[in-house]
Amino acid sequence: MKARWFTLLTVILCCSACSAPSLRHKKDVNKLLANKDYTAAVAKIESGKNKEYSRRDRVLYYLDSGAVLHDAEQYKESDQRLSQAQDRIEELFTQSVSAHTAQFLVNDLTVSYVPADYEKALTYYYRAMNFLAQHNISDALVEANRAVYFLDQLRGSTGKDNAFVQYFMSLVFESAGRLDDARIARARAEQAFGTAPAFPKPVAGWGEVVLVHSNGVVPLKKTATFQLAWGHVLGYINTHQENTSNVSPQVRNAIYAGALGNSITVAYPVLEDQPYAIAASEVVTAQGQVYNTQLLGNVADEAKQELKDKQTGTLMRAALRAAAKRVAAVQTKNTVSKQSNSSGWGDAAEMFVSFLGALTEKADTRQWFTLPAQLRVTRFYVPPGEQDITLRFKNRFGKIIETYTFEKVPVTAGGRVYLHHRTAK
């Protein structure tokens, strides 16, 4: 028994350095994105590769840098990072028992970050868009197939879907001539949307432009603390027995006995909305036609829902950790007092272990933070030839505050071209 708690102390000491990319790091990168200084943003992420991203967070490094490289139109480099992210995500299906044990004893940062379902789905979108930007429809089609397979599995296991990704992949299927697959993905998208997005009808002899405007920045995770009553701890234990197989009987007994005090302080992740000025966008063609973009992907809302869905499990683990650390402190006190024949040394040992416990109680604030808050889409038709297409950005009052022009976009009769643009202002 004594050895068990000394082992726990060793685990706590080894994991005390566990951390996530800092809020300052995220905000610094976002400022560079707002200024469209993608080269500096990539450099900022690279400089923090080993400082901000631990080995457990390598998938986050791939995701964060992959999205920025995409915004910078470095499509091959972006795809390489996102491919590495997808490979790492597949590896994370087999987590070790010891890692999950540390999650219950130290903090949630002791396990590798597994991206949320909406983050996983968006890796397929980014890779497909990377290939489309390189006029590589065959590899974009591979990502479309992988995306709908992933979403089929997700829908079957959780009932959730991703309307934006389904809709975008239906376009990829159409471009590749896979009309049955396109019809199925479009139906899934419309079911998830609750309605069918309406866009202009085709014009004979003209070509189509699909434009995705990635706007804003996702809310950022930061640490908050609050008090949790032991009565609530009992509720979490009783409700989530199947998730507590790595919790020792001593911890359970201590909680049930109510011997650990009236409440504990819990560190917990919360989302902080990030301000951005652009609220809407519209396209103006060389022929003077105006088309509004539509919000088809609300990434900010998905991030908030994902955090809400995980709230109960996060609180339960935090409560169990507090109990485990308190039991470890008491056990250490008794052991040191007995072995040193001094209650003073025992009290000092208890204080030290309690200090370590508090030091290692950190909120899991990891996220794919370089994602936009919104994915806005429009589809329209223009005559064949090289076309200048202007994207105008509006604030919440409808005033145009910025513009961007895609110059000499090659459009073919009956063809389709994909464009994208990022704003974080």
Short mmCIF file of C-alpha atoms in Angstrom, two decimals:
data_model
loop_
_atom_site.label_atom_id
_atom_site.label_comp_id
_atom_site.label_asym_id
_atom_site.label_seq_id
_atom_site.Cartn_x
_atom_site.Cartn_y
_atom_site.Cartn_z
CA MET A 1 0.00 0.00 0.00
CA LYS A 2 2.81 2.39 0.91
CA ALA A 3 4.52 1.63 -2.37
CA ARG A 4 1.33 2.47 -4.22
CA TRP A 5 1.24 6.03 -2.91
CA PHE A 6 4.94 6.59 -3.41
CA THR A 7 4.37 5.47 -7.00
CA LEU A 8 1.61 8.04 -7.25
CA LEU A 9 4.01 10.72 -6.05
CA THR A 10 6.46 9.71 -8.76
CA VAL A 11 3.72 9.97 -11.39
CA ILE A 12 2.75 13.41 -10.11
CA LEU A 13 6.34 14.62 -10.23
CA CYS A 14 6.90 13.24 -13.73
CA CYS A 15 3.70 14.81 -15.05
CA SER A 16 3.90 18.15 -13.28
CA ALA A 17 5.25 19.74 -16.46
CA CYS A 18 2.21 18.70 -18.53
CA SER A 19 0.80 21.76 -20.25
CA ALA A 20 -1.13 22.91 -23.30
CA PRO A 21 -0.47 25.67 -25.84
CA SER A 22 -0.84 28.85 -23.81
CA LEU A 23 -3.59 31.41 -24.26
CA ARG A 24 -0.93 34.00 -25.09
CA HIS A 25 0.49 31.79 -27.83
CA LYS A 26 -2.97 31.39 -29.36
CA LYS A 27 -3.72 35.11 -29.25
CA ASP A 28 -0.31 36.02 -30.70
CA VAL A 29 -0.92 33.72 -33.68
CA ASN A 30 -4.44 35.08 -34.11
CA LYS A 31 -3.12 38.64 -34.30
CA LEU A 32 -0.84 37.59 -37.14
CA LEU A 33 -3.75 35.87 -38.89
CA ALA A 34 -5.85 39.03 -38.53
CA ASN A 35 -3.05 40.94 -40.30
CA LYS A 36 -2.81 38.16 -42.93
CA ASP A 37 0.84 37.74 -42.04
CA TYR A 38 0.76 33.99 -42.60
CA THR A 39 4.53 33.64 -42.90
CA ALA A 40 4.96 35.07 -39.40
CA ALA A 41 2.07 32.98 -38.08
CA VAL A 42 3.68 29.78 -39.39
CA ALA A 43 7.01 30.87 -37.90
CA LYS A 44 5.33 31.54 -34.54
CA ILE A 45 3.88 28.04 -34.46
CA GLU A 46 7.21 26.55 -35.54
CA SER A 47 9.09 28.42 -32.82
CA GLY A 48 6.68 26.97 -30.25
CA LYS A 49 6.84 23.43 -31.62
CA ASN A 50 8.67 22.07 -28.58
CA LYS A 51 7.77 24.76 -26.03
CA GLU A 52 4.02 25.12 -26.57
CA TYR A 53 3.30 21.63 -27.91
CA SER A 54 4.35 18.63 -25.82
CA ARG A 55 4.95 15.24 -27.41
CA ARG A 56 1.38 14.36 -26.40
CA ASP A 57 0.15 17.31 -28.44
CA ARG A 58 1.96 16.58 -31.69
CA VAL A 59 -1.38 16.20 -33.48
CA LEU A 60 -2.25 19.77 -32.42
CA TYR A 61 0.98 21.08 -33.89
CA TYR A 62 0.14 19.39 -37.18
CA LEU A 63 -3.42 20.77 -37.17
CA ASP A 64 -2.54 24.33 -36.14
CA SER A 65 0.28 24.66 -38.64
CA GLY A 66 -1.62 22.80 -41.38
CA ALA A 67 -4.52 25.26 -41.31
CA VAL A 68 -2.23 28.31 -41.41
CA LEU A 69 -0.20 26.86 -44.26
CA HIS A 70 -3.48 26.35 -46.11
CA ASP A 71 -4.39 30.01 -45.54
CA ALA A 72 -0.94 30.94 -46.82
CA GLU A 73 -1.67 28.96 -50.03
CA GLN A 74 1.22 26.60 -49.30
CA TYR A 75 -0.97 23.66 -50.23
CA LYS A 76 1.60 20.87 -50.42
CA GLU A 77 3.10 21.77 -47.06
CA SER A 78 -0.37 22.12 -45.53
CA ASP A 79 -1.41 18.72 -46.82
CA GLN A 80 1.71 17.11 -45.41
CA ARG A 81 0.90 18.40 -41.91
CA LEU A 82 -2.76 17.46 -42.13
CA SER A 83 -1.87 13.99 -43.39
CA GLN A 84 0.42 13.58 -40.38
CA ALA A 85 -2.42 14.75 -38.14
CA GLN A 86 -4.80 12.17 -39.59
CA ASP A 87 -2.21 9.41 -39.17
CA ARG A 88 -1.66 10.41 -35.55
CA ILE A 89 -5.41 10.52 -34.88
CA GLU A 90 -5.68 6.91 -36.07
CA GLU A 91 -2.84 5.89 -33.75
CA LEU A 92 -4.62 7.46 -30.78
CA PHE A 93 -7.41 4.91 -30.94
CA THR A 94 -5.14 2.65 -28.89
CA GLN A 95 -4.40 4.55 -25.67
CA SER A 96 -2.46 2.79 -22.90
CA VAL A 97 -4.11 1.91 -19.63
CA SER A 98 -1.32 3.67 -17.73
CA ALA A 99 -2.03 6.92 -19.58
CA HIS A 100 -5.69 6.81 -18.63
CA THR A 101 -4.76 6.00 -15.04
CA ALA A 102 -2.61 9.13 -14.91
CA GLN A 103 -5.58 11.07 -16.27
CA PHE A 104 -7.52 10.10 -13.14
CA LEU A 105 -4.58 10.77 -10.81
CA VAL A 106 -2.77 13.82 -12.22
CA ASN A 107 -4.72 15.79 -14.87
CA ASP A 108 -6.31 15.44 -18.30
CA LEU A 109 -3.12 16.67 -19.96
CA THR A 110 -1.37 13.37 -19.25
CA VAL A 111 -3.12 11.76 -22.23
CA SER A 112 -2.56 12.67 -25.87
CA TYR A 113 -5.02 15.13 -27.32
CA VAL A 114 -7.72 13.43 -29.36
CA PRO A 115 -9.39 16.01 -31.62
CA ALA A 116 -13.12 16.61 -31.30
CA ASP A 117 -15.37 15.08 -33.95
CA TYR A 118 -15.88 18.39 -35.75
CA GLU A 119 -12.10 18.88 -35.83
CA LYS A 120 -11.57 15.43 -37.33
CA ALA A 121 -14.22 16.12 -39.98
CA LEU A 122 -12.56 19.39 -40.97
CA THR A 123 -9.23 17.68 -41.67
CA TYR A 124 -10.92 16.08 -44.70
CA TYR A 125 -12.27 19.43 -45.88
CA TYR A 126 -8.88 21.14 -45.62
CA ARG A 127 -7.08 18.35 -47.43
CA ALA A 128 -9.72 18.22 -50.17
CA MET A 129 -9.50 21.99 -50.67
CA ASN A 130 -5.70 21.75 -50.78
CA PHE A 131 -5.96 19.25 -53.63
CA LEU A 132 -8.64 21.25 -55.46
CA ALA A 133 -6.43 24.34 -55.30
CA GLN A 134 -3.80 22.24 -57.10
CA HIS A 135 -6.38 21.00 -59.65
CA ASN A 136 -6.02 17.48 -58.27
CA ILE A 137 -9.58 16.17 -58.28
CA SER A 138 -8.57 12.50 -57.81
CA ASP A 139 -6.92 13.07 -54.42
CA ALA A 140 -9.73 15.42 -53.40
CA LEU A 141 -12.09 12.56 -54.17
CA VAL A 142 -10.13 10.29 -51.83
CA GLU A 143 -10.69 12.79 -49.01
CA ALA A 144 -14.38 13.02 -49.90
CA ASN A 145 -14.71 9.24 -49.62
CA ARG A 146 -12.87 9.23 -46.30
CA ALA A 147 -14.97 12.10 -44.99
CA VAL A 148 -18.35 10.52 -45.70
CA TYR A 149 -17.15 7.19 -44.29
CA PHE A 150 -16.05 8.93 -41.08
CA LEU A 151 -19.34 10.80 -40.85
CA ASP A 152 -21.33 7.62 -41.50
CA GLN A 153 -19.52 5.97 -38.58
CA LEU A 154 -20.04 9.06 -36.41
CA ARG A 155 -23.73 9.23 -37.22
CA GLY A 156 -24.16 5.56 -36.43
CA SER A 157 -22.40 5.79 -33.06
CA THR A 158 -23.49 9.23 -31.83
CA GLY A 159 -26.25 10.45 -34.11
CA LYS A 160 -24.12 13.51 -34.97
CA ASP A 161 -23.15 14.73 -38.42
CA ASN A 162 -21.30 17.65 -40.00
CA ALA A 163 -23.54 19.45 -42.47
CA PHE A 164 -20.83 21.67 -43.93
CA VAL A 165 -18.42 18.80 -44.63
CA GLN A 166 -21.21 16.66 -46.12
CA TYR A 167 -22.26 19.52 -48.39
CA PHE A 168 -18.74 20.35 -49.51
CA MET A 169 -17.97 16.70 -50.26
CA SER A 170 -21.16 16.46 -52.33
CA LEU A 171 -19.62 19.16 -54.54
CA VAL A 172 -16.37 17.19 -54.81
CA PHE A 173 -18.32 14.09 -55.81
CA GLU A 174 -20.13 16.13 -58.48
CA SER A 175 -16.86 17.50 -59.82
CA ALA A 176 -15.53 13.94 -60.09
CA GLY A 177 -18.66 12.69 -61.83
CA ARG A 178 -19.79 10.59 -58.87
CA LEU A 179 -23.40 11.76 -58.99
CA ASP A 180 -24.95 9.04 -56.82
CA ASP A 181 -22.44 9.71 -54.05
CA ALA A 182 -23.06 13.43 -54.47
CA ARG A 183 -26.81 12.93 -54.12
CA ILE A 184 -26.40 10.90 -50.92
CA ALA A 185 -23.96 13.36 -49.33
CA ARG A 186 -26.21 16.29 -50.32
CA ALA A 187 -29.20 14.58 -48.73
CA ARG A 188 -27.21 14.00 -45.53
CA ALA A 189 -26.17 17.66 -45.52
CA GLU A 190 -29.71 18.90 -46.00
CA GLN A 191 -30.92 16.59 -43.25
CA ALA A 192 -28.27 17.98 -40.90
CA PHE A 193 -28.98 21.58 -41.97
CA GLY A 194 -32.72 21.08 -41.64
CA THR A 195 -33.13 22.77 -45.02
CA ALA A 196 -31.48 22.94 -48.42
CA PRO A 197 -29.10 25.87 -49.04
CA ALA A 198 -30.33 27.89 -52.01
CA PHE A 199 -27.90 29.09 -54.68
CA PRO A 200 -28.33 30.43 -58.25
CA LYS A 201 -29.29 27.96 -60.96
CA PRO A 202 -26.78 27.01 -63.69
CA VAL A 203 -26.43 29.25 -66.74
CA ALA A 204 -25.96 27.49 -70.05
CA GLY A 205 -22.44 27.95 -71.41
CA TRP A 206 -21.12 29.52 -68.21
CA GLY A 207 -18.86 28.06 -65.55
CA GLU A 208 -19.47 27.77 -61.82
CA VAL A 209 -17.44 29.25 -58.95
CA VAL A 210 -17.61 27.76 -55.46
CA LEU A 211 -16.17 30.17 -52.90
CA VAL A 212 -15.51 29.40 -49.23
CA HIS A 213 -14.89 32.38 -46.96
CA SER A 214 -13.25 31.26 -43.69
CA ASN A 215 -14.10 34.02 -41.24
CA GLY A 216 -13.18 34.96 -37.69
CA VAL A 217 -11.42 32.88 -35.06
CA VAL A 218 -12.84 30.14 -32.87
CA PRO A 219 -13.42 30.88 -29.17
CA LEU A 220 -10.26 30.09 -27.23
CA LYS A 221 -10.09 27.72 -24.29
CA LYS A 222 -8.76 29.11 -21.04
CA THR A 223 -8.69 27.96 -17.42
CA ALA A 224 -11.42 28.74 -14.91
CA THR A 225 -11.79 27.48 -11.34
CA PHE A 226 -14.81 26.90 -9.13
CA GLN A 227 -15.82 25.02 -6.02
CA LEU A 228 -17.47 21.62 -6.31
CA ALA A 229 -19.35 20.19 -3.33
CA TRP A 230 -18.61 16.62 -2.32
CA GLY A 231 -22.29 15.84 -2.67
CA HIS A 232 -21.89 16.51 -6.40
CA VAL A 233 -18.84 14.26 -6.46
CA LEU A 234 -21.02 11.41 -5.20
CA GLY A 235 -23.48 12.11 -7.98
CA TYR A 236 -20.80 11.90 -10.65
CA ILE A 237 -19.44 8.66 -9.20
CA ASN A 238 -22.86 7.02 -9.06
CA THR A 239 -23.87 8.21 -12.53
CA HIS A 240 -20.62 7.35 -14.31
CA GLN A 241 -19.46 4.11 -12.74
CA GLU A 242 -18.39 2.74 -16.13
CA ASN A 243 -15.81 5.55 -16.52
CA THR A 244 -14.08 5.07 -13.18
CA SER A 245 -12.50 1.64 -13.52
CA ASN A 246 -9.02 3.08 -12.85
CA VAL A 247 -10.01 4.66 -9.53
CA SER A 248 -8.74 2.91 -6.41
CA PRO A 249 -11.13 1.61 -3.71
CA GLN A 250 -9.44 3.94 -1.18
CA VAL A 251 -10.50 6.97 -3.20
CA ARG A 252 -14.05 5.71 -3.59
CA ASN A 253 -14.32 4.93 0.10
CA ALA A 254 -12.97 8.33 1.06
CA ILE A 255 -15.56 10.04 -1.10
CA TYR A 256 -18.45 7.93 0.15
CA ALA A 257 -17.35 8.46 3.73
CA GLY A 258 -17.34 12.23 3.23
CA ALA A 259 -14.03 12.39 5.02
CA LEU A 260 -12.34 14.82 2.68
CA GLY A 261 -14.07 18.10 3.51
CA ASN A 262 -17.05 19.97 2.15
CA SER A 263 -15.78 21.04 -1.26
CA ILE A 264 -12.84 21.06 -3.66
CA THR A 265 -11.44 23.59 -6.10
CA VAL A 266 -11.68 22.39 -9.69
CA ALA A 267 -9.72 23.72 -12.68
CA TYR A 268 -11.91 23.60 -15.75
CA PRO A 269 -11.68 24.78 -19.38
CA VAL A 270 -14.04 27.51 -20.58
CA LEU A 271 -14.32 29.23 -23.93
CA GLU A 272 -13.58 32.90 -24.43
CA ASP A 273 -15.15 34.45 -27.54
CA GLN A 274 -12.64 36.27 -29.70
CA PRO A 275 -13.82 39.52 -31.31
CA TYR A 276 -13.74 39.89 -35.08
CA ALA A 277 -15.19 42.74 -37.11
CA ILE A 278 -16.33 40.96 -40.27
CA ALA A 279 -19.87 39.65 -39.90
CA ALA A 280 -20.83 38.87 -43.50
CA SER A 281 -19.46 38.83 -47.03
CA GLU A 282 -20.59 39.09 -50.63
CA VAL A 283 -19.15 38.47 -54.08
CA VAL A 284 -19.22 40.95 -56.94
CA THR A 285 -18.49 39.59 -60.42
CA ALA A 286 -17.00 41.46 -63.35
CA GLN A 287 -20.54 41.56 -64.77
CA GLY A 288 -21.72 43.47 -61.70
CA GLN A 289 -23.74 40.64 -60.17
CA VAL A 290 -23.72 40.37 -56.37
CA TYR A 291 -23.98 37.10 -54.43
CA ASN A 292 -24.10 36.83 -50.64
CA THR A 293 -22.21 34.12 -48.81
CA GLN A 294 -24.17 31.83 -46.51
CA LEU A 295 -23.07 30.50 -43.12
CA LEU A 296 -22.88 26.75 -43.72
CA GLY A 297 -20.29 25.88 -41.06
CA ASN A 298 -20.57 27.41 -37.58
CA VAL A 299 -17.31 26.16 -36.09
CA ALA A 300 -17.61 28.42 -33.03
CA ASP A 301 -20.94 26.84 -32.06
CA GLU A 302 -19.54 23.35 -32.61
CA ALA A 303 -16.64 24.14 -30.26
CA LYS A 304 -19.06 25.33 -27.58
CA GLN A 305 -21.29 22.28 -27.94
CA GLU A 306 -18.30 19.93 -27.77
CA LEU A 307 -17.13 21.50 -24.51
CA LYS A 308 -20.64 21.32 -23.08
CA ASP A 309 -20.96 17.64 -24.01
CA LYS A 310 -17.73 16.85 -22.15
CA GLN A 311 -18.57 18.86 -19.03
CA THR A 312 -19.87 16.02 -16.89
CA GLY A 313 -16.92 13.73 -17.57
CA THR A 314 -14.44 16.54 -16.96
CA LEU A 315 -15.97 17.40 -13.59
CA MET A 316 -16.11 13.75 -12.59
CA ARG A 317 -12.42 13.20 -13.31
CA ALA A 318 -11.47 16.42 -11.50
CA ALA A 319 -13.40 15.35 -8.41
CA LEU A 320 -11.81 11.90 -8.41
CA ARG A 321 -8.35 13.40 -8.84
CA ALA A 322 -8.89 15.71 -5.88
CA ALA A 323 -9.89 12.74 -3.75
CA ALA A 324 -6.93 10.67 -4.95
CA LYS A 325 -4.48 13.46 -4.20
CA ARG A 326 -5.97 14.02 -0.76
CA VAL A 327 -5.76 10.33 0.08
CA ALA A 328 -2.17 10.29 -1.18
CA ALA A 329 -1.31 13.22 1.11
CA VAL A 330 -2.81 11.53 4.17
CA GLN A 331 -1.16 8.19 3.37
CA THR A 332 2.18 9.91 2.90
CA LYS A 333 1.81 11.77 6.19
CA ASN A 334 1.11 8.53 8.07
CA THR A 335 3.96 6.70 6.40
CA VAL A 336 6.55 9.46 6.99
CA SER A 337 5.40 10.01 10.57
CA LYS A 338 5.78 6.32 11.34
CA GLN A 339 9.11 5.85 9.60
CA SER A 340 10.67 9.04 11.01
CA ASN A 341 8.96 8.68 14.39
CA SER A 342 8.06 12.39 14.03
CA SER A 343 4.65 13.95 13.45
CA GLY A 344 6.39 17.13 12.28
CA TRP A 345 8.02 15.38 9.35
CA GLY A 346 4.68 13.76 8.59
CA ASP A 347 2.93 17.14 8.50
CA ALA A 348 5.64 18.52 6.22
CA ALA A 349 5.31 15.55 3.88
CA GLU A 350 1.54 16.00 3.78
CA MET A 351 1.93 19.68 2.94
CA PHE A 352 4.40 18.88 0.18
CA VAL A 353 2.17 16.27 -1.43
CA SER A 354 -0.83 18.60 -1.21
CA PHE A 355 1.24 21.30 -2.90
CA LEU A 356 2.16 18.91 -5.71
CA GLY A 357 -1.47 17.93 -6.09
CA ALA A 358 -2.55 21.53 -6.47
CA LEU A 359 0.35 22.25 -8.83
CA THR A 360 -0.63 19.45 -11.20
CA GLU A 361 -4.38 20.22 -11.28
CA LYS A 362 -4.58 21.93 -14.66
CA ALA A 363 -7.47 22.40 -17.04
CA ASP A 364 -7.21 20.81 -20.48
CA THR A 365 -7.29 23.84 -22.78
CA ARG A 366 -6.07 22.07 -25.91
CA GLN A 367 -7.90 22.74 -29.17
CA TRP A 368 -7.37 23.28 -32.90
CA PHE A 369 -7.28 27.01 -32.41
CA THR A 370 -6.28 28.15 -35.93
CA LEU A 371 -9.72 27.21 -37.26
CA PRO A 372 -12.08 29.99 -38.33
CA ALA A 373 -15.27 30.68 -36.40
CA GLN A 374 -17.34 30.56 -39.59
CA LEU A 375 -17.27 28.80 -42.93
CA ARG A 376 -19.30 30.91 -45.34
CA VAL A 377 -20.10 29.63 -48.83
CA THR A 378 -21.51 30.97 -52.07
CA ARG A 379 -21.94 29.42 -55.53
CA PHE A 380 -22.51 31.40 -58.72
CA TYR A 381 -21.98 31.33 -62.48
CA VAL A 382 -19.84 33.54 -64.73
CA PRO A 383 -18.92 33.53 -68.43
CA PRO A 384 -15.92 31.40 -69.46
CA GLY A 385 -12.53 33.05 -69.55
CA GLU A 386 -10.30 34.77 -67.01
CA GLN A 387 -12.53 36.47 -64.48
CA ASP A 388 -11.83 39.01 -61.73
CA ILE A 389 -13.99 38.18 -58.72
CA THR A 390 -14.18 40.57 -55.78
CA LEU A 391 -15.05 39.48 -52.25
CA ARG A 392 -16.42 42.28 -50.06
CA PHE A 393 -16.50 42.06 -46.28
CA LYS A 394 -19.14 43.73 -44.12
CA ASN A 395 -19.35 44.56 -40.43
CA ARG A 396 -22.44 43.87 -38.34
CA PHE A 397 -24.01 47.13 -39.53
CA GLY A 398 -23.74 46.06 -43.17
CA LYS A 399 -20.94 48.50 -43.99
CA ILE A 400 -18.20 47.30 -46.35
CA ILE A 401 -14.91 47.49 -44.44
CA GLU A 402 -12.53 45.56 -46.69
CA THR A 403 -12.30 43.88 -50.10
CA TYR A 404 -10.23 41.20 -51.77
CA THR A 405 -10.04 40.44 -55.49
CA PHE A 406 -9.26 37.06 -57.04
CA GLU A 407 -7.59 38.09 -60.29
CA LYS A 408 -7.83 36.23 -63.59
CA VAL A 409 -9.67 33.20 -62.26
CA PRO A 410 -9.73 30.64 -65.12
CA VAL A 411 -13.33 29.59 -65.76
CA THR A 412 -14.38 27.03 -68.39
CA ALA A 413 -17.82 26.54 -69.89
CA GLY A 414 -19.65 23.92 -67.83
CA GLY A 415 -16.69 23.64 -65.44
CA ARG A 416 -16.30 24.42 -61.77
CA VAL A 417 -13.54 26.25 -59.91
CA TYR A 418 -13.02 26.37 -56.15
CA LEU A 419 -11.79 29.47 -54.33
CA HIS A 420 -11.16 30.17 -50.67
CA HIS A 421 -10.16 33.16 -48.59
CA ARG A 422 -9.39 33.63 -44.89
CA THR A 423 -10.18 36.62 -42.69
CA ALA A 424 -9.58 36.83 -38.96
CA LYS A 425 -10.00 40.59 -38.60
#
